[in-house]
């Protein structure tokens, strides 16, 4: 394939070398003539393992050329990879000046090209940028229509500096965010041979995944480092601790808990986090990330309360009260907090929870409710049908299958279902559905 690459930094230069190695004709474009000179001399503009040899080889093969002329590069290629820098601005926003300028230039150049061209944005871009900012610039400057005369897509880059050629050949996955089949087919030709899954998604989701991955990496590093700072004062070997943590591939290094849903609670996580923070404080160890977890959890509870308040309805039927489905444990249940907040806002509330009802019949949890939550205990009903009948908004906090089936069957067209448990919107449910964050 004939490919142009705009921006010959780490991402662009490694892509140029690897694509030429794979037999494609590649033209590299950069505003920095020093980088172009290096490449045309068969040298690498970035220090990366294997790049000196690879660049010498691919330039020698005649498959690589360089230019500062964007229009020429566009004429000589069917696909353009855009890899210009998107650094932080002083206020923390993304400085998109390079990619905006380039899009304008590419749009003007596109006017004179009479075959469809595919623009693959590989620079990390704030979600929405490709569709809401870059596509309109390209369309306006070219007078052409995206999806017909040319195509845009977003393909996040996952290489790491220092091992970028290896990462290029062994990415965790290939993700292409596109609105049509054309760019997906092109990128399958270029990257379909790689030993990883190839996923297609919306442009915005692909942009978001890139941020999410980097944020998760930063979170992991910080988690290990905060744990190590605490281990240091406790005289515990931090490597041993983190190694053992990583050996749990059921709950720790796994998909467990990595799903959007409602706030955590229960008899362990909140109290153990608090104890960790207190311990750290006693030793003058500052753990901002750990401290942020409980604060963030509270924000999530606020979010659920806001969803109910936004519905404008005053009679709430809450389905689920325990901190998770399948237990009657009410200790630190975030649903109890939601219930208290709604009562505090003057809303009327009725509660149904199959396990809590059963346990209060058995007497197991009765004392806890009587002692700690008498105000909520008085609102718990044993009859789901009555709770649904007397409510205008149904707040789902349980994913108990039988209960949810019943709720969906009973819910009326004039009701709103606010779903905290990701039980989903079923076909045939009469009520209006509102997901917590989905
Ligand atoms: N470095 C990485 O490991 C890495 C990994 C994944 C994603 N990314 C993302 O990829 C993008 C590029 O990162 P990088 O580290 O390669 O950046 P870089 O700063 O090393 O290189 C960017 C290049 O773009 C050139 N450029 C600027 N404006 C241009 C224009 N109008 N036309 C042509 N070239 C132009 C610059 O001269 C520079 O050579 C960024 O959005 C970054 O966030 C980087």
PDB file of C-alpha atoms in Angstrom, residues 46-177:
ATOM      1  CA  UNK A  46      14.238   8.703  17.681  1.00  0.00           C
ATOM      2  CA  UNK A  47      16.361   6.554  19.970  1.00  0.00           C
ATOM      3  CA  UNK A  48      14.653   3.179  20.136  1.00  0.00           C
ATOM      4  CA  UNK A  49      15.904  -0.376  20.364  1.00  0.00           C
ATOM      5  CA  UNK A  50      16.400  -1.769  16.851  1.00  0.00           C
ATOM      6  CA  UNK A  51      15.635   1.478  15.047  1.00  0.00           C
ATOM      7  CA  UNK A  52      19.177   2.225  13.846  1.00  0.00           C
ATOM      8  CA  UNK A  53      19.415  -1.055  11.949  1.00  0.00           C
ATOM      9  CA  UNK A  54      15.793  -1.068  10.780  1.00  0.00           C
ATOM     10  CA  UNK A  55      15.853   2.506   9.481  1.00  0.00           C
ATOM     11  CA  UNK A  56      19.101   1.919   7.564  1.00  0.00           C
ATOM     12  CA  UNK A  57      17.586  -1.202   6.018  1.00  0.00           C
ATOM     13  CA  UNK A  58      14.213   0.228   4.982  1.00  0.00           C
ATOM     14  CA  UNK A  59      15.648   3.453   3.593  1.00  0.00           C
ATOM     15  CA  UNK A  60      18.162   1.365   1.660  1.00  0.00           C
ATOM     16  CA  UNK A  61      15.309  -0.706   0.226  1.00  0.00           C
ATOM     17  CA  UNK A  62      13.917   2.388  -1.522  1.00  0.00           C
ATOM     18  CA  UNK A  63      10.462   2.040   0.067  1.00  0.00           C
ATOM     19  CA  UNK A  64      10.831   5.207   2.178  1.00  0.00           C
ATOM     20  CA  UNK A  65      10.757   8.817   1.078  1.00  0.00           C
ATOM     21  CA  UNK A  66      10.323  12.061   3.020  1.00  0.00           C
ATOM     22  CA  UNK A  67       8.920  15.478   2.276  1.00  0.00           C
ATOM     23  CA  UNK A  68       7.657  18.662   3.895  1.00  0.00           C
ATOM     24  CA  UNK A  69       5.017  18.912   1.198  1.00  0.00           C
ATOM     25  CA  UNK A  70       1.779  17.554   2.639  1.00  0.00           C
ATOM     26  CA  UNK A  71      -0.057  17.859  -0.685  1.00  0.00           C
ATOM     27  CA  UNK A  72       2.556  15.811  -2.484  1.00  0.00           C
ATOM     28  CA  UNK A  73       2.433  13.131   0.233  1.00  0.00           C
ATOM     29  CA  UNK A  74      -1.332  12.951  -0.068  1.00  0.00           C
ATOM     30  CA  UNK A  75      -1.167  12.590  -3.835  1.00  0.00           C
ATOM     31  CA  UNK A  76       1.332   9.758  -3.465  1.00  0.00           C
ATOM     32  CA  UNK A  77      -0.713   7.709  -0.971  1.00  0.00           C
ATOM     33  CA  UNK A  78      -4.136   6.173  -0.358  1.00  0.00           C
ATOM     34  CA  UNK A  79      -3.886   6.158   3.417  1.00  0.00           C
ATOM     35  CA  UNK A  80      -2.461   8.783   5.775  1.00  0.00           C
ATOM     36  CA  UNK A  81      -1.465   8.032   9.354  1.00  0.00           C
ATOM     37  CA  UNK A  82      -1.543  11.164  11.493  1.00  0.00           C
ATOM     38  CA  UNK A  83       0.948  10.936  14.362  1.00  0.00           C
ATOM     39  CA  UNK A  84       1.667  14.551  15.290  1.00  0.00           C
ATOM     40  CA  UNK A  85       2.172  15.483  18.926  1.00  0.00           C
ATOM     41  CA  UNK A  86      -0.755  16.409  21.194  1.00  0.00           C
ATOM     42  CA  UNK A  87       0.974  17.682  24.347  1.00  0.00           C
ATOM     43  CA  UNK A  88      -0.548  19.311  27.428  1.00  0.00           C
ATOM     44  CA  UNK A  89      -1.329  23.016  27.315  1.00  0.00           C
ATOM     45  CA  UNK A  90      -0.492  25.092  30.396  1.00  0.00           C
ATOM     46  CA  UNK A  91      -4.048  24.728  31.738  1.00  0.00           C
ATOM     47  CA  UNK A  92      -4.003  20.933  31.373  1.00  0.00           C
ATOM     48  CA  UNK A  93      -6.110  20.819  28.231  1.00  0.00           C
ATOM     49  CA  UNK A  94      -4.845  19.016  25.168  1.00  0.00           C
ATOM     50  CA  UNK A  95      -2.849  21.290  22.881  1.00  0.00           C
ATOM     51  CA  UNK A  96      -4.290  20.343  19.504  1.00  0.00           C
ATOM     52  CA  UNK A  97      -2.680  23.157  17.545  1.00  0.00           C
ATOM     53  CA  UNK A  98      -0.469  20.831  15.456  1.00  0.00           C
ATOM     54  CA  UNK A  99      -3.262  18.454  14.480  1.00  0.00           C
ATOM     55  CA  UNK A 100      -5.691  21.325  13.760  1.00  0.00           C
ATOM     56  CA  UNK A 101      -3.191  23.043  11.478  1.00  0.00           C
ATOM     57  CA  UNK A 102      -2.441  19.777   9.769  1.00  0.00           C
ATOM     58  CA  UNK A 103      -6.137  18.963   9.213  1.00  0.00           C
ATOM     59  CA  UNK A 104      -6.580  22.330   7.498  1.00  0.00           C
ATOM     60  CA  UNK A 105      -3.550  21.660   5.298  1.00  0.00           C
ATOM     61  CA  UNK A 106      -4.737  18.154   4.456  1.00  0.00           C
ATOM     62  CA  UNK A 107      -8.222  19.431   3.619  1.00  0.00           C
ATOM     63  CA  UNK A 108      -6.843  21.962   1.147  1.00  0.00           C
ATOM     64  CA  UNK A 109      -4.613  19.292  -0.404  1.00  0.00           C
ATOM     65  CA  UNK A 110      -7.581  16.944  -0.679  1.00  0.00           C
ATOM     66  CA  UNK A 111      -9.362  19.313  -3.110  1.00  0.00           C
ATOM     67  CA  UNK A 112      -7.164  18.160  -5.984  1.00  0.00           C
ATOM     68  CA  UNK A 113      -7.377  14.449  -5.247  1.00  0.00           C
ATOM     69  CA  UNK A 114     -10.030  12.592  -7.152  1.00  0.00           C
ATOM     70  CA  UNK A 115      -9.950   9.209  -5.417  1.00  0.00           C
ATOM     71  CA  UNK A 116     -11.121   8.454  -1.874  1.00  0.00           C
ATOM     72  CA  UNK A 117      -8.450   8.930   0.757  1.00  0.00           C
ATOM     73  CA  UNK A 118      -8.392   7.459   4.262  1.00  0.00           C
ATOM     74  CA  UNK A 119      -7.127   9.501   7.218  1.00  0.00           C
ATOM     75  CA  UNK A 120      -6.166   7.402  10.201  1.00  0.00           C
ATOM     76  CA  UNK A 121      -5.693   9.503  13.330  1.00  0.00           C
ATOM     77  CA  UNK A 122      -3.137   7.820  15.579  1.00  0.00           C
ATOM     78  CA  UNK A 123      -2.293  10.792  17.790  1.00  0.00           C
ATOM     79  CA  UNK A 124      -4.005  10.538  21.155  1.00  0.00           C
ATOM     80  CA  UNK A 125      -7.060  12.790  20.903  1.00  0.00           C
ATOM     81  CA  UNK A 126      -9.689  13.899  23.402  1.00  0.00           C
ATOM     82  CA  UNK A 127     -12.902  11.937  22.680  1.00  0.00           C
ATOM     83  CA  UNK A 128     -15.032  13.664  20.073  1.00  0.00           C
ATOM     84  CA  UNK A 129     -12.117  15.417  18.361  1.00  0.00           C
ATOM     85  CA  UNK A 130     -12.110  13.357  15.155  1.00  0.00           C
ATOM     86  CA  UNK A 131     -15.839  13.606  14.477  1.00  0.00           C
ATOM     87  CA  UNK A 132     -16.614  17.031  15.911  1.00  0.00           C
ATOM     88  CA  UNK A 133     -13.443  18.985  15.124  1.00  0.00           C
ATOM     89  CA  UNK A 134     -11.178  17.330  12.553  1.00  0.00           C
ATOM     90  CA  UNK A 135     -13.805  15.966  10.188  1.00  0.00           C
ATOM     91  CA  UNK A 136     -15.537  19.370   9.811  1.00  0.00           C
ATOM     92  CA  UNK A 137     -12.156  21.043   9.172  1.00  0.00           C
ATOM     93  CA  UNK A 138     -11.312  18.475   6.500  1.00  0.00           C
ATOM     94  CA  UNK A 139     -14.761  18.779   4.908  1.00  0.00           C
ATOM     95  CA  UNK A 140     -14.731  22.576   4.891  1.00  0.00           C
ATOM     96  CA  UNK A 141     -11.189  22.930   3.567  1.00  0.00           C
ATOM     97  CA  UNK A 142     -11.671  20.281   0.877  1.00  0.00           C
ATOM     98  CA  UNK A 143     -15.289  20.962  -0.082  1.00  0.00           C
ATOM     99  CA  UNK A 144     -15.736  17.187   0.055  1.00  0.00           C
ATOM    100  CA  UNK A 145     -17.855  14.861   2.135  1.00  0.00           C
ATOM    101  CA  UNK A 146     -16.547  12.383   4.643  1.00  0.00           C
ATOM    102  CA  UNK A 147     -17.896   8.872   4.182  1.00  0.00           C
ATOM    103  CA  UNK A 148     -18.150   9.395   0.419  1.00  0.00           C
ATOM    104  CA  UNK A 149     -15.126  11.317  -0.914  1.00  0.00           C
ATOM    105  CA  UNK A 150     -12.781  10.542   1.930  1.00  0.00           C
ATOM    106  CA  UNK A 151     -12.775   8.666   5.239  1.00  0.00           C
ATOM    107  CA  UNK A 152     -11.642   9.387   8.774  1.00  0.00           C
ATOM    108  CA  UNK A 153     -11.032   6.881  11.532  1.00  0.00           C
ATOM    109  CA  UNK A 154      -9.188   6.647  14.833  1.00  0.00           C
ATOM    110  CA  UNK A 155      -6.743   3.886  15.655  1.00  0.00           C
ATOM    111  CA  UNK A 156      -5.146   4.294  19.085  1.00  0.00           C
ATOM    112  CA  UNK A 157      -1.450   3.571  19.311  1.00  0.00           C
ATOM    113  CA  UNK A 158      -0.330   1.373  22.203  1.00  0.00           C
ATOM    114  CA  UNK A 159       3.437   1.256  21.750  1.00  0.00           C
ATOM    115  CA  UNK A 160       5.733   2.121  24.634  1.00  0.00           C
ATOM    116  CA  UNK A 161       8.913   4.073  24.173  1.00  0.00           C
ATOM    117  CA  UNK A 162      11.944   1.842  24.645  1.00  0.00           C
ATOM    118  CA  UNK A 163      10.247  -1.247  23.239  1.00  0.00           C
ATOM    119  CA  UNK A 164       8.253   0.302  20.435  1.00  0.00           C
ATOM    120  CA  UNK A 165       9.230  -2.029  17.583  1.00  0.00           C
ATOM    121  CA  UNK A 166       8.381  -5.051  19.716  1.00  0.00           C
ATOM    122  CA  UNK A 167       5.137  -3.397  20.804  1.00  0.00           C
ATOM    123  CA  UNK A 168       4.321  -2.528  17.179  1.00  0.00           C
ATOM    124  CA  UNK A 169       4.582  -6.228  16.319  1.00  0.00           C
ATOM    125  CA  UNK A 170       2.810  -7.451  19.462  1.00  0.00           C
ATOM    126  CA  UNK A 171       0.157  -4.927  20.457  1.00  0.00           C
ATOM    127  CA  UNK A 172      -2.424  -5.889  23.106  1.00  0.00           C
ATOM    128  CA  UNK A 173      -5.073  -5.457  20.399  1.00  0.00           C
ATOM    129  CA  UNK A 174      -5.865  -3.425  17.331  1.00  0.00           C
ATOM    130  CA  UNK A 175      -8.796  -1.063  17.755  1.00  0.00           C
ATOM    131  CA  UNK A 176     -10.284   0.869  14.897  1.00  0.00           C
ATOM    132  CA  UNK A 177     -12.966   3.462  15.529  1.00  0.00           C
TER     133      UNK A 177
END
